[in-house]
Amino acid sequence: MKFSQIAKMLAKNRTGVDAINTVGDAREISRRKLPKMVWDFIDGGADGELAIAANRRSLNEIKLRPKFLTDVSNRDISAKIFGQKADLPFILSPSGMATIAHPQGELAVAKAADRAGAIFCVSTASGYTLEEIASVSNGRLWFQLYLWGNEEVVNSLIDRAGNSGYEALVVTVDVPVVGKRERDLANGMSLPVRIRPKNALNTLRKPKWLLGLLNGPDITFANLAGFAAGDDASSIGEYTDRELVDQTRTWDDLELIRKRWSGPLLVKGVMTPEDAISAVDAGADGVIVSNHGGRQMSFVPGVASIFESVVHAVGHRAEVFLDGGIRRGEDIIKARAIGATAACGGRPWYWGLAAGGEQGVEKVLSVLAADVDRTLALLGEEKFSNVTEHYLYR
Ligand SMILES: Cc1cc2nc3c(=O)[nH]c(=O)nc-3n(C[C@H](O)[C@H](O)[C@H](O)COP(=O)(O)O)c2cc1C
């Protein structure tokens, strides 16, 4: 075997952070490091997973118009989000139980996001408490709220987020029930995580992950300690449906939250102009167009394909964000070109975390930043904030 072949083989098997040149690399490394049930929990979606593919397709269909021989020597990829500068126009979407990917979980993510100048939106279902996460970051943090059944718990989460310095509150509205995650059902993925006969063999093959699990914090919804204790539900979805979800919630509840929260309020999970209008009428300052990364339903279109209809409906009254399917910097520029203040994503940072902890997340964010910067130069534009629909081929 020639040296170059051996080098190629070794490069292929590299699992360190320096092997991450794309979000896809982080995904593949995390596939090698995580038990199948955990990798599938992150990667998978609802039902036939058509919405995951639709998110990618809708971004792929957008084509950008480059212009050349303009001076692009002074580039600036930052965005203004609710009046303040964000160095990276990518928001780390709320994604629960990050301790399942790495024992440092959200603590690692918060530190990496802070260093990258990106906003991290912490999930209600985080593996560390919102206070613990805030204590390790000087960066911009948002808090995502599920409108779960216990009013006292919901109100106390809002107050805790305010007291801990979270800047914005993001209310996720697309979980009246948890989507049917077929991979989780097949794998016996549960909360608390249990090694069962059908996932034992594969899980034992990942001793490093197991060691992390044994030495790390309990994998649970840390913010709800004492309220949502683990049990023997056969899937995370079933557990959440039974213990937490409240199907009686309406836009009136958002108005009550508006009264309780004085900072920027966003609604996440909007997929129609009508719901965007309801959100803004109820007092939202921002709308996140999202199908939950295809994790709730399979029957909806890709977010980028319906995004402009939402911007048209509320863009003059609220900031609008695109969430789902972002895998490269060019996707962030595309989001901007169709009217987004910035783009958001969950799996990219989650895979980075699984692949290399804090450094893994940092590497993914730096790859996205470099992609955005290069794409700007190739488009003949110096400022991310100047990207408009004029950069679209219609
Ligand atoms: C493992 C995982 C857990 C998630 N947990 C939450 C959550 O707790 N709250 C929420 O609003 N969205 C949650 N999401 C959805 C993300 O916020 C985001 O909408 C989605 O990941 C976007 O798609 P992308 O992964 O293609 O970027 C989760 C996503 C993943 C992958």
Short mmCIF file of C-alpha atoms and ligand atoms in Angstrom, two decimals:
data_model
loop_
_atom_site.label_atom_id
_atom_site.label_comp_id
_atom_site.label_asym_id
_atom_site.label_seq_id
_atom_site.Cartn_x
_atom_site.Cartn_y
_atom_site.Cartn_z
CA MET A 1 0.00 0.00 0.00
CA LYS A 2 1.38 3.43 -0.95
CA PHE A 3 1.95 6.12 1.69
CA SER A 4 -0.62 8.40 0.05
CA GLN A 5 -3.23 5.63 0.27
CA ILE A 6 -2.48 5.08 3.96
CA ALA A 7 -2.65 8.84 4.62
CA LYS A 8 -5.99 8.98 2.81
CA MET A 9 -7.30 6.05 4.84
CA LEU A 10 -6.18 7.66 8.10
CA ALA A 11 -7.72 10.98 7.09
CA LYS A 12 -10.99 9.22 6.41
CA ASN A 13 -10.95 7.73 9.90
CA ARG A 14 -10.01 10.93 11.70
CA THR A 15 -12.55 11.66 14.37
CA GLY A 16 -10.99 14.77 15.87
CA VAL A 17 -12.31 18.28 15.61
CA ASP A 18 -9.74 19.16 12.94
CA ALA A 19 -11.48 16.70 10.62
CA ILE A 20 -14.60 18.93 10.59
CA ASN A 21 -14.64 20.98 7.40
CA THR A 22 -18.39 20.86 6.92
CA VAL A 23 -21.48 20.32 9.06
CA GLY A 24 -21.74 16.98 7.27
CA ASP A 25 -18.32 15.98 8.66
CA ALA A 26 -19.55 16.69 12.19
CA ARG A 27 -22.61 14.56 11.48
CA GLU A 28 -20.49 11.62 10.30
CA ILE A 29 -18.05 11.84 13.23
CA SER A 30 -20.96 11.96 15.67
CA ARG A 31 -22.40 8.88 13.95
CA ARG A 32 -19.19 7.00 14.81
CA LYS A 33 -19.15 8.24 18.42
CA LEU A 34 -22.76 7.84 19.50
CA PRO A 35 -24.87 4.74 20.04
CA LYS A 36 -27.31 4.29 17.19
CA MET A 37 -30.34 5.12 19.36
CA VAL A 38 -28.83 8.50 20.32
CA TRP A 39 -27.61 9.33 16.83
CA ASP A 40 -31.05 8.50 15.44
CA PHE A 41 -32.72 10.63 18.12
CA ILE A 42 -30.76 13.64 16.86
CA ASP A 43 -30.81 12.90 13.15
CA GLY A 44 -34.34 11.57 12.84
CA GLY A 45 -37.72 13.18 12.35
CA ALA A 46 -41.41 12.45 12.37
CA ASP A 47 -43.22 9.82 10.31
CA GLY A 48 -41.66 9.39 6.85
CA GLU A 49 -39.20 12.25 7.49
CA LEU A 50 -40.29 14.05 4.32
CA ALA A 51 -40.08 17.45 6.01
CA ILE A 52 -36.37 17.00 6.77
CA ALA A 53 -35.73 16.42 3.07
CA ALA A 54 -38.11 19.26 2.15
CA ASN A 55 -36.15 21.73 4.28
CA ARG A 56 -32.97 20.90 2.40
CA ARG A 57 -34.69 20.87 -0.99
CA SER A 58 -36.30 24.26 -0.42
CA LEU A 59 -32.89 25.80 0.33
CA ASN A 60 -31.21 23.99 -2.57
CA GLU A 61 -33.77 25.42 -4.96
CA ILE A 62 -32.75 29.00 -4.15
CA LYS A 63 -30.07 30.25 -6.53
CA LEU A 64 -27.95 33.32 -5.89
CA ARG A 65 -26.69 35.93 -8.40
CA PRO A 66 -22.99 36.71 -8.09
CA LYS A 67 -21.47 39.95 -9.34
CA PHE A 68 -17.75 40.50 -9.82
CA LEU A 69 -15.09 43.20 -9.85
CA THR A 70 -16.57 45.04 -6.90
CA ASP A 71 -14.34 45.83 -3.93
CA VAL A 72 -15.05 43.11 -1.36
CA SER A 73 -11.97 43.60 0.79
CA ASN A 74 -13.82 44.80 3.92
CA ARG A 75 -16.33 42.16 4.70
CA ASP A 76 -18.69 42.09 7.68
CA ILE A 77 -20.81 39.00 8.37
CA SER A 78 -22.52 40.38 11.47
CA ALA A 79 -26.26 40.95 11.75
CA LYS A 80 -28.33 43.28 13.84
CA ILE A 81 -30.80 41.24 15.86
CA PHE A 82 -33.26 43.16 18.02
CA GLY A 83 -31.05 46.23 17.79
CA GLN A 84 -27.84 44.53 18.89
CA LYS A 85 -24.95 43.19 16.87
CA ALA A 86 -24.47 39.44 16.53
CA ASP A 87 -21.05 38.53 15.10
CA LEU A 88 -22.47 35.39 13.50
CA PRO A 89 -25.89 35.58 11.80
CA PHE A 90 -26.71 32.05 12.99
CA ILE A 91 -28.74 31.33 16.12
CA LEU A 92 -28.23 28.01 17.86
CA SER A 93 -31.78 26.66 17.99
CA PRO A 94 -33.15 25.26 21.23
CA SER A 95 -32.52 21.52 21.27
CA GLY A 96 -33.19 19.58 24.42
CA MET A 97 -31.06 17.22 26.48
CA ALA A 98 -27.68 18.06 24.98
CA THR A 99 -26.09 16.01 27.76
CA ILE A 100 -27.09 12.99 25.74
CA ALA A 101 -24.49 13.95 23.11
CA HIS A 102 -21.74 15.03 25.53
CA PRO A 103 -21.57 15.23 29.34
CA GLN A 104 -20.76 18.97 29.15
CA GLY A 105 -23.96 19.47 27.13
CA GLU A 106 -25.32 23.01 27.07
CA LEU A 107 -22.41 24.35 29.14
CA ALA A 108 -20.06 23.52 26.26
CA VAL A 109 -22.51 24.92 23.72
CA ALA A 110 -22.96 28.20 25.60
CA LYS A 111 -19.19 28.75 25.84
CA ALA A 112 -18.60 27.97 22.17
CA ALA A 113 -21.48 30.21 21.06
CA ASP A 114 -20.20 33.03 23.26
CA ARG A 115 -16.75 32.82 21.65
CA ALA A 116 -18.28 32.79 18.16
CA GLY A 117 -20.51 35.78 18.93
CA ALA A 118 -23.61 33.73 18.18
CA ILE A 119 -26.88 33.72 20.09
CA PHE A 120 -27.66 30.44 21.88
CA CYS A 121 -31.32 29.71 22.53
CA VAL A 122 -31.50 27.35 25.52
CA SER A 123 -34.29 24.76 25.50
CA THR A 124 -36.86 24.27 28.27
CA ALA A 125 -35.66 20.67 28.11
CA SER A 126 -31.96 21.44 28.61
CA GLY A 127 -29.78 18.94 30.45
CA TYR A 128 -28.33 21.67 32.73
CA THR A 129 -30.47 24.29 34.43
CA LEU A 130 -30.92 27.63 32.71
CA GLU A 131 -29.07 29.24 35.65
CA GLU A 132 -26.06 26.91 35.29
CA ILE A 133 -25.89 27.67 31.57
CA ALA A 134 -26.13 31.45 32.07
CA SER A 135 -23.34 31.31 34.65
CA VAL A 136 -20.75 30.09 32.10
CA SER A 137 -21.57 32.57 29.31
CA ASN A 138 -21.13 36.29 28.78
CA GLY A 139 -22.78 35.99 25.38
CA ARG A 140 -26.32 36.52 24.19
CA LEU A 141 -28.72 33.87 25.48
CA TRP A 142 -32.37 33.35 24.63
CA PHE A 143 -34.69 30.96 26.49
CA GLN A 144 -37.17 28.69 24.75
CA LEU A 145 -40.41 27.94 26.53
CA TYR A 146 -42.85 25.11 26.01
CA LEU A 147 -46.37 25.90 27.16
CA TRP A 148 -46.56 22.87 29.37
CA GLY A 149 -49.44 21.98 31.63
CA ASN A 150 -48.38 23.34 35.00
CA GLU A 151 -48.98 27.11 35.03
CA GLU A 152 -46.81 27.59 38.08
CA VAL A 153 -43.86 25.86 36.41
CA VAL A 154 -44.29 27.85 33.18
CA ASN A 155 -44.47 31.16 35.06
CA SER A 156 -41.50 30.27 37.21
CA LEU A 157 -39.44 29.37 34.09
CA ILE A 158 -40.25 32.79 32.59
CA ASP A 159 -39.23 34.56 35.79
CA ARG A 160 -36.08 32.44 36.19
CA ALA A 161 -35.02 33.26 32.62
CA GLY A 162 -35.53 36.98 33.28
CA ASN A 163 -33.63 36.85 36.57
CA SER A 164 -30.72 35.01 34.92
CA GLY A 165 -30.26 37.63 32.22
CA TYR A 166 -31.79 35.84 29.24
CA GLU A 167 -32.45 38.47 26.61
CA ALA A 168 -35.39 37.01 24.70
CA LEU A 169 -38.12 34.46 25.27
CA VAL A 170 -38.96 32.04 22.46
CA VAL A 171 -42.31 30.27 22.76
CA THR A 172 -42.43 27.05 20.76
CA VAL A 173 -45.98 26.45 19.56
CA ASP A 174 -45.73 23.39 17.33
CA VAL A 175 -45.98 20.66 19.96
CA PRO A 176 -49.68 20.07 20.77
CA VAL A 177 -48.54 16.44 20.70
CA VAL A 178 -45.06 15.07 20.14
CA GLY A 179 -44.49 13.89 16.57
CA LYS A 180 -44.22 10.17 15.90
CA ARG A 181 -40.48 9.60 15.76
CA GLU A 182 -40.36 6.18 14.22
CA ARG A 183 -36.63 5.69 14.73
CA ASP A 184 -36.95 6.37 18.47
CA LEU A 185 -39.76 3.82 18.73
CA ALA A 186 -37.76 1.21 16.83
CA ASN A 187 -34.64 1.82 18.93
CA GLY A 188 -36.38 1.88 22.32
CA MET A 189 -35.12 5.42 22.93
CA SER A 190 -36.52 6.58 26.26
CA LEU A 191 -36.27 9.07 29.06
CA PRO A 192 -34.43 8.33 31.24
CA VAL A 193 -32.10 6.66 28.74
CA ARG A 194 -32.24 2.91 29.29
CA ILE A 195 -30.01 0.23 27.89
CA ARG A 196 -32.55 -2.33 26.67
CA PRO A 197 -32.02 -5.68 24.93
CA LYS A 198 -32.68 -4.10 21.52
CA ASN A 199 -30.08 -1.33 21.94
CA ALA A 200 -27.61 -2.99 24.33
CA LEU A 201 -25.12 -4.46 21.87
CA ASN A 202 -24.73 -1.27 19.86
CA THR A 203 -24.51 0.89 22.98
CA LEU A 204 -21.81 -1.28 24.57
CA ARG A 205 -19.73 -0.75 21.41
CA LYS A 206 -19.44 2.94 22.34
CA PRO A 207 -17.57 2.69 25.67
CA LYS A 208 -16.42 6.32 25.62
CA TRP A 209 -19.99 7.54 25.32
CA LEU A 210 -21.05 5.11 28.07
CA LEU A 211 -18.28 6.35 30.34
CA GLY A 212 -19.43 9.92 29.73
CA LEU A 213 -22.96 8.87 30.59
CA LEU A 214 -21.86 7.21 33.82
CA ASN A 215 -19.63 10.11 34.92
CA GLY A 216 -21.83 12.93 33.63
CA PRO A 217 -25.02 14.42 35.04
CA ASP A 218 -28.27 12.46 34.94
CA ILE A 219 -29.89 12.86 31.55
CA THR A 220 -33.09 14.61 32.43
CA PHE A 221 -34.98 17.89 32.03
CA ALA A 222 -32.88 19.78 34.58
CA ASN A 223 -35.13 22.86 34.61
CA LEU A 224 -38.06 20.75 35.71
CA ALA A 225 -36.33 18.95 38.58
CA GLY A 226 -38.91 17.78 41.05
CA PHE A 227 -41.70 18.23 38.54
CA ALA A 228 -40.94 15.95 35.61
CA ALA A 229 -39.05 13.02 37.06
CA GLY A 230 -38.04 10.18 34.77
CA ASP A 231 -40.21 7.11 34.48
CA ASP A 232 -40.65 4.00 32.42
CA ALA A 233 -42.33 5.44 29.32
CA SER A 234 -41.44 3.48 26.22
CA SER A 235 -40.41 6.57 24.31
CA ILE A 236 -39.52 10.20 24.91
CA GLY A 237 -42.56 11.23 22.90
CA GLU A 238 -44.94 9.20 25.03
CA TYR A 239 -43.36 10.56 28.22
CA THR A 240 -43.62 14.17 27.07
CA ASP A 241 -47.18 13.74 25.78
CA ARG A 242 -48.37 12.23 29.03
CA GLU A 243 -46.50 14.38 31.54
CA LEU A 244 -45.93 17.75 29.96
CA VAL A 245 -47.91 18.76 26.89
CA ASP A 246 -51.01 20.93 27.34
CA GLN A 247 -53.44 20.78 24.41
CA THR A 248 -55.71 23.54 25.67
CA ARG A 249 -53.25 26.34 24.88
CA THR A 250 -54.30 29.17 22.51
CA TRP A 251 -53.01 32.56 21.35
CA ASP A 252 -54.65 34.05 24.49
CA ASP A 253 -51.90 32.34 26.49
CA LEU A 254 -49.31 34.18 24.43
CA GLU A 255 -50.91 37.49 25.39
CA LEU A 256 -50.54 36.54 29.07
CA ILE A 257 -46.89 35.69 28.50
CA ARG A 258 -46.43 39.01 26.74
CA LYS A 259 -47.61 40.72 29.93
CA ARG A 260 -45.16 38.75 32.05
CA TRP A 261 -42.05 39.10 29.79
CA SER A 262 -40.70 42.56 29.03
CA GLY A 263 -37.86 41.64 26.63
CA PRO A 264 -38.15 40.52 23.00
CA LEU A 265 -40.75 37.75 22.59
CA LEU A 266 -40.58 35.29 19.69
CA VAL A 267 -42.87 32.54 18.50
CA LYS A 268 -41.18 29.44 17.08
CA GLY A 269 -42.85 26.89 14.86
CA VAL A 270 -44.87 29.17 12.60
CA MET A 271 -45.57 27.70 9.16
CA THR A 272 -48.30 30.02 7.78
CA PRO A 273 -48.83 33.78 7.34
CA GLU A 274 -52.04 33.49 9.41
CA ASP A 275 -50.22 32.12 12.45
CA ALA A 276 -47.49 34.72 12.02
CA ILE A 277 -50.16 37.45 12.15
CA SER A 278 -51.74 35.86 15.24
CA ALA A 279 -48.34 35.77 16.92
CA VAL A 280 -47.54 39.41 16.20
CA ASP A 281 -51.10 40.52 17.10
CA ALA A 282 -50.61 38.78 20.47
CA GLY A 283 -47.46 40.83 21.04
CA ALA A 284 -44.59 38.84 19.52
CA ASP A 285 -41.58 40.84 18.32
CA GLY A 286 -40.21 37.99 16.27
CA VAL A 287 -41.37 34.92 14.39
CA ILE A 288 -39.28 31.82 13.74
CA VAL A 289 -40.50 30.02 10.64
CA SER A 290 -39.83 26.39 11.48
CA ASN A 291 -41.20 22.88 11.17
CA HIS A 292 -39.11 21.80 14.17
CA GLY A 293 -36.47 20.41 11.83
CA GLY A 294 -39.02 17.89 10.52
CA ARG A 295 -39.33 16.34 13.97
CA GLN A 296 -43.03 17.04 14.49
CA MET A 297 -44.70 16.29 11.15
CA SER A 298 -43.71 15.01 7.78
CA PHE A 299 -46.50 16.56 5.70
CA VAL A 300 -45.39 20.20 5.62
CA PRO A 301 -43.31 22.03 3.02
CA GLY A 302 -39.68 23.03 3.42
CA VAL A 303 -39.32 26.23 5.44
CA ALA A 304 -37.56 28.20 2.71
CA SER A 305 -40.41 27.54 0.26
CA ILE A 306 -43.01 29.29 2.43
CA PHE A 307 -40.73 31.79 4.14
CA GLU A 308 -41.43 34.79 1.92
CA SER A 309 -45.19 34.50 2.48
CA VAL A 310 -44.57 34.99 6.21
CA VAL A 311 -42.18 37.90 5.62
CA HIS A 312 -44.81 39.47 3.39
CA ALA A 313 -47.44 39.12 6.15
CA VAL A 314 -45.47 40.36 9.19
CA GLY A 315 -41.99 41.47 8.08
CA HIS A 316 -42.90 45.14 8.56
CA ARG A 317 -43.94 44.49 12.19
CA ALA A 318 -41.55 41.79 13.40
CA GLU A 319 -38.17 40.20 12.80
CA VAL A 320 -38.50 36.92 10.93
CA PHE A 321 -36.03 34.03 11.26
CA LEU A 322 -35.57 30.88 9.18
CA ASP A 323 -35.01 27.65 11.11
CA GLY A 324 -34.26 24.21 9.68
CA GLY A 325 -31.99 22.61 7.12
CA ILE A 326 -29.11 25.09 7.40
CA ARG A 327 -25.96 23.10 6.66
CA ARG A 328 -23.62 25.61 5.00
CA GLY A 329 -22.91 29.32 5.11
CA GLU A 330 -24.52 29.77 1.72
CA ASP A 331 -27.81 28.60 3.30
CA ILE A 332 -27.52 31.44 5.83
CA ILE A 333 -27.02 33.92 2.98
CA LYS A 334 -29.99 32.42 1.13
CA ALA A 335 -32.14 32.85 4.25
CA ARG A 336 -31.11 36.49 4.37
CA ALA A 337 -31.84 37.00 0.68
CA ILE A 338 -35.43 35.80 1.14
CA GLY A 339 -35.96 38.19 4.05
CA ALA A 340 -34.62 36.60 7.24
CA THR A 341 -32.99 38.67 9.96
CA ALA A 342 -30.78 35.62 10.55
CA ALA A 343 -30.89 31.83 10.24
CA CYS A 344 -31.27 29.26 13.02
CA GLY A 345 -30.28 25.61 13.33
CA GLY A 346 -30.25 22.74 15.80
CA ARG A 347 -28.55 19.65 14.42
CA PRO A 348 -25.39 21.46 13.21
CA TRP A 349 -24.33 22.40 16.75
CA TYR A 350 -25.68 19.15 18.22
CA TRP A 351 -23.48 17.12 15.85
CA GLY A 352 -20.51 19.38 16.63
CA LEU A 353 -21.08 18.76 20.34
CA ALA A 354 -21.21 14.99 19.88
CA ALA A 355 -18.16 15.05 17.62
CA GLY A 356 -15.89 17.11 19.88
CA GLY A 357 -17.60 18.78 22.84
CA GLU A 358 -17.03 22.52 23.17
CA GLN A 359 -14.31 22.49 20.48
CA GLY A 360 -16.62 20.59 18.16
CA VAL A 361 -19.35 23.23 18.45
CA GLU A 362 -16.76 25.97 18.05
CA LYS A 363 -15.43 24.31 14.90
CA VAL A 364 -18.89 23.98 13.36
CA LEU A 365 -19.60 27.65 14.06
CA SER A 366 -16.26 28.74 12.63
CA VAL A 367 -16.90 26.68 9.49
CA LEU A 368 -20.28 28.40 9.06
CA ALA A 369 -18.71 31.83 9.66
CA ALA A 370 -15.99 31.21 7.08
CA ASP A 371 -18.62 29.93 4.62
CA VAL A 372 -20.73 33.07 5.05
CA ASP A 373 -17.67 35.26 4.60
CA ARG A 374 -16.52 33.45 1.44
CA THR A 375 -20.04 33.44 -0.03
CA LEU A 376 -20.30 37.20 0.50
CA ALA A 377 -17.03 37.71 -1.42
CA LEU A 378 -18.23 35.45 -4.24
CA LEU A 379 -21.49 37.39 -4.46
CA GLY A 380 -19.62 40.70 -4.70
CA GLU A 381 -21.05 41.98 -1.42
CA GLU A 382 -19.19 43.23 1.63
CA LYS A 383 -21.92 43.22 4.26
CA PHE A 384 -24.26 40.42 5.30
CA SER A 385 -26.77 43.09 6.28
CA ASN A 386 -26.84 44.35 2.68
CA VAL A 387 -27.96 41.00 1.26
CA THR A 388 -31.45 41.38 -0.14
CA GLU A 389 -33.67 39.73 -2.73
CA HIS A 390 -31.55 41.46 -5.38
CA TYR A 391 -29.12 38.59 -4.91
CA LEU A 392 -31.75 36.03 -5.96
CA TYR A 393 -32.25 34.55 -9.40
CA ARG A 394 -36.00 34.73 -9.75
C1 LIG B 1 -32.11 16.71 19.30
C2 LIG B 1 -33.04 17.86 19.09
C3 LIG B 1 -33.81 18.33 20.15
C4 LIG B 1 -34.68 19.41 19.95
N1 LIG B 1 -35.35 19.92 21.03
C5 LIG B 1 -36.10 21.05 20.87
C6 LIG B 1 -36.66 21.70 22.00
O1 LIG B 1 -36.46 21.29 23.14
N2 LIG B 1 -37.41 22.82 21.76
C7 LIG B 1 -37.63 23.32 20.51
O2 LIG B 1 -38.31 24.34 20.35
N3 LIG B 1 -37.09 22.72 19.43
C8 LIG B 1 -36.32 21.61 19.58
N4 LIG B 1 -35.70 21.06 18.48
C9 LIG B 1 -35.87 21.68 17.16
C10 LIG B 1 -34.80 22.75 16.91
O3 LIG B 1 -35.01 23.87 17.73
C11 LIG B 1 -34.85 23.25 15.47
O4 LIG B 1 -36.15 23.70 15.16
C12 LIG B 1 -34.44 22.21 14.45
O5 LIG B 1 -33.34 21.47 14.93
C13 LIG B 1 -34.10 22.89 13.14
O6 LIG B 1 -33.71 22.00 12.17
P1 LIG B 1 -32.18 21.61 11.87
O7 LIG B 1 -31.83 20.59 12.89
O8 LIG B 1 -32.22 21.08 10.49
O9 LIG B 1 -31.36 22.84 12.01
C14 LIG B 1 -34.81 19.98 18.66
C15 LIG B 1 -34.04 19.51 17.61
C16 LIG B 1 -33.16 18.47 17.81
C17 LIG B 1 -32.31 18.00 16.64
#
